[in-house]
Short mmCIF file of C-alpha atoms and ligand atoms in Angstrom, two decimals:
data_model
loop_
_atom_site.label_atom_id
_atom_site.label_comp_id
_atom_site.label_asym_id
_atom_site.label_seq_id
_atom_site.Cartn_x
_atom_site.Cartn_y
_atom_site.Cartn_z
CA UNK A 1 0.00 0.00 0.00
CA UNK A 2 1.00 3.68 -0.93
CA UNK A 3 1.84 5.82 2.22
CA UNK A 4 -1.27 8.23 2.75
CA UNK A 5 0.33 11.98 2.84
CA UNK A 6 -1.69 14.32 4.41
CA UNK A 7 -1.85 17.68 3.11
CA UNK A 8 -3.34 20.58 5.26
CA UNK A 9 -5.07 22.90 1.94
CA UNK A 10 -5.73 26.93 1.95
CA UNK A 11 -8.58 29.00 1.98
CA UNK A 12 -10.35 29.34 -1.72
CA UNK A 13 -12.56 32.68 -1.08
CA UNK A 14 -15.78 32.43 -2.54
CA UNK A 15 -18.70 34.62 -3.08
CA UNK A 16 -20.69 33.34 -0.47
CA UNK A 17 -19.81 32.89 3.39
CA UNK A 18 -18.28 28.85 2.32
CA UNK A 19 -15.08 28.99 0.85
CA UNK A 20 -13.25 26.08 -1.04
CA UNK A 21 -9.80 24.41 0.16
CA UNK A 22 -7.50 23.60 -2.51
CA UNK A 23 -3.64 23.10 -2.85
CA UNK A 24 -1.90 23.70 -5.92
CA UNK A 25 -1.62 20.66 -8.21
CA UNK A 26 2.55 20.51 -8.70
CA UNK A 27 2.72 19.34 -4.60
CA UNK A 28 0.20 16.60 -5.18
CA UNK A 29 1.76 15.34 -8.74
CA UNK A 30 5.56 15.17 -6.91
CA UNK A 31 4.05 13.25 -4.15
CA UNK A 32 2.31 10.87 -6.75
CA UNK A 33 5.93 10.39 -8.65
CA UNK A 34 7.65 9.79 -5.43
CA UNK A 35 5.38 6.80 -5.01
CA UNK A 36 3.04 8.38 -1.77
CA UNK A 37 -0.88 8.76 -2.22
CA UNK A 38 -1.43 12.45 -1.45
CA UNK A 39 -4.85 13.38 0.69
CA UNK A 40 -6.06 16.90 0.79
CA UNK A 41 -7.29 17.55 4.49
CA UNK A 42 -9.42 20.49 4.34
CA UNK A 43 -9.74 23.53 6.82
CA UNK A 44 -12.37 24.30 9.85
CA UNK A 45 -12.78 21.19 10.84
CA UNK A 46 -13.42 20.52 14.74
CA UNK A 47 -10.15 18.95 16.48
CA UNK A 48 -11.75 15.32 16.81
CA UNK A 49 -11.74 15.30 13.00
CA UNK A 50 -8.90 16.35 12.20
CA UNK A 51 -7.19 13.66 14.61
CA UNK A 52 -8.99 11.05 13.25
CA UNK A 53 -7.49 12.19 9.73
CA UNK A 54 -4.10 12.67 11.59
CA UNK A 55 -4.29 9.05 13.41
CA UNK A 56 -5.02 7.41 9.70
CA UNK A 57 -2.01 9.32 7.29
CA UNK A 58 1.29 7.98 6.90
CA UNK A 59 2.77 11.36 6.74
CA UNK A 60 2.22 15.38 7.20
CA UNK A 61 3.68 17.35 3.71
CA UNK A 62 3.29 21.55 4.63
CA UNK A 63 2.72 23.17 1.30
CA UNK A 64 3.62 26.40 0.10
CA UNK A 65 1.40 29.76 0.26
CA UNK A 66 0.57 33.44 1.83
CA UNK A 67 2.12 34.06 5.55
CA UNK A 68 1.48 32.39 8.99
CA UNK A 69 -0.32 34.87 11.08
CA UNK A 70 2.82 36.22 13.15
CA UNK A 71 0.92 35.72 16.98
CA UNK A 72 1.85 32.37 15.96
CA UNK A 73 5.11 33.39 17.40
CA UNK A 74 4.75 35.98 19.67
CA UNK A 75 4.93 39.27 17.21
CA UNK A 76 2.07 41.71 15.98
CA UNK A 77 1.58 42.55 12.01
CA UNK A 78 3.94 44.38 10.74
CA UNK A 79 2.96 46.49 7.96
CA UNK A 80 5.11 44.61 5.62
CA UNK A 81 4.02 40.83 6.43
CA UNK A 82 1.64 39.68 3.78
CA UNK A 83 -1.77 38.34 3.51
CA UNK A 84 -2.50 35.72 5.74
CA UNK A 85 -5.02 32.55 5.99
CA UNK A 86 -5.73 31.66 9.58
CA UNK A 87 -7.75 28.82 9.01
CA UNK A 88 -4.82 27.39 7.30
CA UNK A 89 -2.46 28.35 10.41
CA UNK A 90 -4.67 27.01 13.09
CA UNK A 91 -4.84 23.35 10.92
CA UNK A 92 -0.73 23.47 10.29
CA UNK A 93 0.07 24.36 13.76
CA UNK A 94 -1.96 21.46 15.38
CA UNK A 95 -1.24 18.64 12.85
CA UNK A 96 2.56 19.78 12.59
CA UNK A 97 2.66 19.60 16.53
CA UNK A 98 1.25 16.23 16.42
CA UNK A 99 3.44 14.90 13.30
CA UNK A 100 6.81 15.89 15.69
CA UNK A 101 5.43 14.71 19.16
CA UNK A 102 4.64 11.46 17.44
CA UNK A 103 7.48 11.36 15.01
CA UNK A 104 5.20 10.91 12.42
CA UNK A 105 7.32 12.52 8.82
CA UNK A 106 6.87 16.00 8.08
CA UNK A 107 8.26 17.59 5.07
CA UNK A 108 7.51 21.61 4.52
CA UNK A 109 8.33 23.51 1.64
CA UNK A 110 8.22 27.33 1.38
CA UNK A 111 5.57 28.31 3.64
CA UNK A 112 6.07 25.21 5.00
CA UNK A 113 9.46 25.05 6.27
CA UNK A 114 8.16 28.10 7.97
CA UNK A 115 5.09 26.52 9.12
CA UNK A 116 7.82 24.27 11.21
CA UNK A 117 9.78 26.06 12.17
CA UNK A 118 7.42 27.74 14.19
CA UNK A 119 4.65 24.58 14.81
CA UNK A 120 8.16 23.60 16.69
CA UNK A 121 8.85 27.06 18.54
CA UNK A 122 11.08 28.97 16.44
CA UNK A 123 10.28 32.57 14.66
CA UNK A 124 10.41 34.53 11.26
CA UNK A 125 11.60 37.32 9.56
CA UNK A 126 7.91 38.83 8.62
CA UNK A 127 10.26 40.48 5.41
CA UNK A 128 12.93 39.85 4.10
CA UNK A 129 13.88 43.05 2.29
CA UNK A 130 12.82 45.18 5.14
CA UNK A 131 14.23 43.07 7.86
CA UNK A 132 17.52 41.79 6.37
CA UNK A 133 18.32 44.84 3.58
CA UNK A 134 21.89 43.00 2.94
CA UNK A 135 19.92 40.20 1.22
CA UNK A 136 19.92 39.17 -1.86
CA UNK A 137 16.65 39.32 -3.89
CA UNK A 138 14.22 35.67 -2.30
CA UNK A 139 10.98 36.74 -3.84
CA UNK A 140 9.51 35.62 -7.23
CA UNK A 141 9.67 38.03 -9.77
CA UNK A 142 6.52 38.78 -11.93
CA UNK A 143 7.05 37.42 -15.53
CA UNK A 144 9.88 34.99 -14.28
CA UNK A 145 9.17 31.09 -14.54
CA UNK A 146 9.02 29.28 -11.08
CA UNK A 147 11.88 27.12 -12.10
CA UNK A 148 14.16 30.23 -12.22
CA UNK A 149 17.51 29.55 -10.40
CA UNK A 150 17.59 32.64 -8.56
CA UNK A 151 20.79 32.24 -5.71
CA UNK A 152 23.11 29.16 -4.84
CA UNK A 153 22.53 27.38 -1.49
CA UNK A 154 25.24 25.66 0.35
CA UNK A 155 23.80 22.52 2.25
CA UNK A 156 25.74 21.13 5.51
CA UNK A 157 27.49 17.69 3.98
CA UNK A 158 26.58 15.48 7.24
CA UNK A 159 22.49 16.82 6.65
CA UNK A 160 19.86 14.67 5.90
CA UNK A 161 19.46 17.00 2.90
CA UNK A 162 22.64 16.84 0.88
CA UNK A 163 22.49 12.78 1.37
CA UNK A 164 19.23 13.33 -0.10
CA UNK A 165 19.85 15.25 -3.22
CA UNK A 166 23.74 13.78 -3.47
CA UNK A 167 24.84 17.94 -3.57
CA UNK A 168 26.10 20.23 -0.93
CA UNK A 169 25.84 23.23 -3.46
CA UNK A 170 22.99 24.01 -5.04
CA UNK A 171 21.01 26.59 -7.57
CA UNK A 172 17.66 26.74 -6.72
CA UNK A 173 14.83 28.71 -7.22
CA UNK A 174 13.33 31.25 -5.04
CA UNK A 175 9.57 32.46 -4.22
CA UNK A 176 9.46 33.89 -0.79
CA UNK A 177 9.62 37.20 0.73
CA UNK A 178 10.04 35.66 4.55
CA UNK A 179 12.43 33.74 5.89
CA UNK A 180 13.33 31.60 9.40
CA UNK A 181 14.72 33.81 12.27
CA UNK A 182 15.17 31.50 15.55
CA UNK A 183 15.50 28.14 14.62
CA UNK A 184 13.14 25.80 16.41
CA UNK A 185 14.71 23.96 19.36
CA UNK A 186 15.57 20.11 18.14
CA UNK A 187 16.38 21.82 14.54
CA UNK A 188 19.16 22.22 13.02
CA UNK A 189 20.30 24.54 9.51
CA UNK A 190 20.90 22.34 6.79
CA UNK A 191 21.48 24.60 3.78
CA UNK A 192 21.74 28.28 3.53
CA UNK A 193 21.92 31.07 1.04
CA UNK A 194 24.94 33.11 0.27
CA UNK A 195 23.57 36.07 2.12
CA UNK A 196 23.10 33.38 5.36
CA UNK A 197 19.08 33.65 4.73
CA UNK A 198 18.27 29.82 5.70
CA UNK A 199 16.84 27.50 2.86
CA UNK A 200 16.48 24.47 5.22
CA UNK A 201 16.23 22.77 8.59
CA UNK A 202 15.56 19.16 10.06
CA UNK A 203 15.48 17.69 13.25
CA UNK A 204 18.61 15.21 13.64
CA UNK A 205 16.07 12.89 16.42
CA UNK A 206 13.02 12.76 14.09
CA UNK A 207 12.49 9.68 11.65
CA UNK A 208 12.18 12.60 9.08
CA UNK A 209 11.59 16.20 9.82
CA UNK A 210 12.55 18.84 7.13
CA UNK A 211 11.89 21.88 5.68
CA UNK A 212 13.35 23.41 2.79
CA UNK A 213 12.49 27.43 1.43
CA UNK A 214 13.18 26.72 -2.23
CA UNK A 215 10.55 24.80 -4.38
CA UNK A 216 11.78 21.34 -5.85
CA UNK A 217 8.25 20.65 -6.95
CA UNK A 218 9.02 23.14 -9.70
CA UNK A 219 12.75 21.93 -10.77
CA UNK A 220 11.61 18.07 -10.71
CA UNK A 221 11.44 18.31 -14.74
CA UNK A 222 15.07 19.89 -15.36
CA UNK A 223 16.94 18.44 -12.04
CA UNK A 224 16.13 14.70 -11.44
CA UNK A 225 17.60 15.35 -7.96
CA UNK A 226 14.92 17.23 -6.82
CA UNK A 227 12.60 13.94 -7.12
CA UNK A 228 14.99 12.16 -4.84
CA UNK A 229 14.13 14.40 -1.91
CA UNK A 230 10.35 13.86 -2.39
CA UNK A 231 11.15 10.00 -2.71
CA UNK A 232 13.26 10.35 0.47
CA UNK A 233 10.10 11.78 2.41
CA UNK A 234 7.59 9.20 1.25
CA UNK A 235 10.01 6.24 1.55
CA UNK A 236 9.65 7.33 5.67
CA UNK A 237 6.33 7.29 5.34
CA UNK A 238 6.18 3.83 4.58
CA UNK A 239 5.34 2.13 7.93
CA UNK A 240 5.98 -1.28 5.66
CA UNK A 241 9.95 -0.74 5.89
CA UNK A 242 12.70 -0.55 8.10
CA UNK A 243 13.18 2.40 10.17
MN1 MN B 1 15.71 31.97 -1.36
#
């Protein structure tokens, strides 16, 4: 049997008071290819169904999307954070905190690695440019395709992440205007950017806990590592196999 992945969605507005929940189809179709059965789990549901949906998937993947609402660790809005979707937050924060206190595998990308970092306790930069102004440029740029290497990362050679992709330097892509401050307790920095803006973290005691800020979903056509680290998630997922 294919692990189940469970994917938390995002809000969909809609012209009347019901949204829809939807996640964007290149995190499902990399999930697929890595050999794991991707489930969307949508959003407002009470806490008893959500853990029944938690006690029943193989495996928590944190997509990417708008910001985490900032009291999520301990800051106000600051006029430069983005929009924000805190039906998504409150669904992310308690399923993440599960996933690590039962070392069930968690794998975040963009949002997610950010998503966490904090579900675990650590913080972010709400900007980028007007936080760290000796960065180099993270956010997508209109007109550019999402594939678009953008800056190098170097990853730490002993991380879970360069065994992973079989690299410990990097071009990748880059869509994000925030970026990890504290790093969660447990977590460690596995690759950064050349301007020291972090592009990944994992948890050294977890079966498999990592994050990472670029987007392989979007290279897995032009970089046949990038699969590997999707195939690396799901093959933890599979409760069928050696630990
Ligand atoms: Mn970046």
């Amino acid at each position: 049997m294919k692990p189940l992945i469970g994917i938390p969605t995002r809000t969909i507005k809609d012209l009347d008071a019901f949204p829809s929940y939807g996640i964007r189809a290149t995190f499902t179709r990399a999930l697929e290819l890595a050999g794991g059965a991707p489930v969307l789990i949508p959003l407002q549901l009470s806490e008893e169904s959500l853990r029944a949906i938690f006690a029943r998937v193989d495996g928590l993947f944190l997509a990417g999307g708008i910001d985490v609402h900032p009291r999520e660790f301990g800051e106000n809005v600051e006029p430069f954070c983005g929009e924000i979707d805190t039906d998504r937050d409150a669904a992310e924060m308690n399923l993440t905190r599960w996933a690590l206190d039962q070392d069930t595998p968690v794998f975040g990308i963009c949002r997610g690695i950010q998503s966490l970092n904090i579900a675990a306790g650590g913080s972010l930069y709400q900007d980028i440019a007007a936080q760290v102004p000796a960065a180099l440029p993270h956010p997508h740029r209109k007109g550019n395709p999402y594939n678009l290497r953008a800056h190098a990362i170097e990853i730490a050679r002993d991380s879970r992440l360069a065994r992973a992709l079989g690299a410990t330097r990097l071009e990748v892509n880059s869509l994000h205007h925030q970026a990890l401050k504290q790093i969660a307790p447990g977590f460690r920095v596995s690759a950064r950017a050349p301007d020291g803006i972090v592009e990944g973290i994992e948890a050294a005691q977890k079966k498999f806990a990592v994050g990472v800020q670029f987007h392989p979903e979007w290279m897995l056509d032009d970089d046949a590592r990038m699969l590997k680290l999707f195939q690396e998630f799901v093959a933890a997922c599979d409760r069928g196999s050696a630990p």
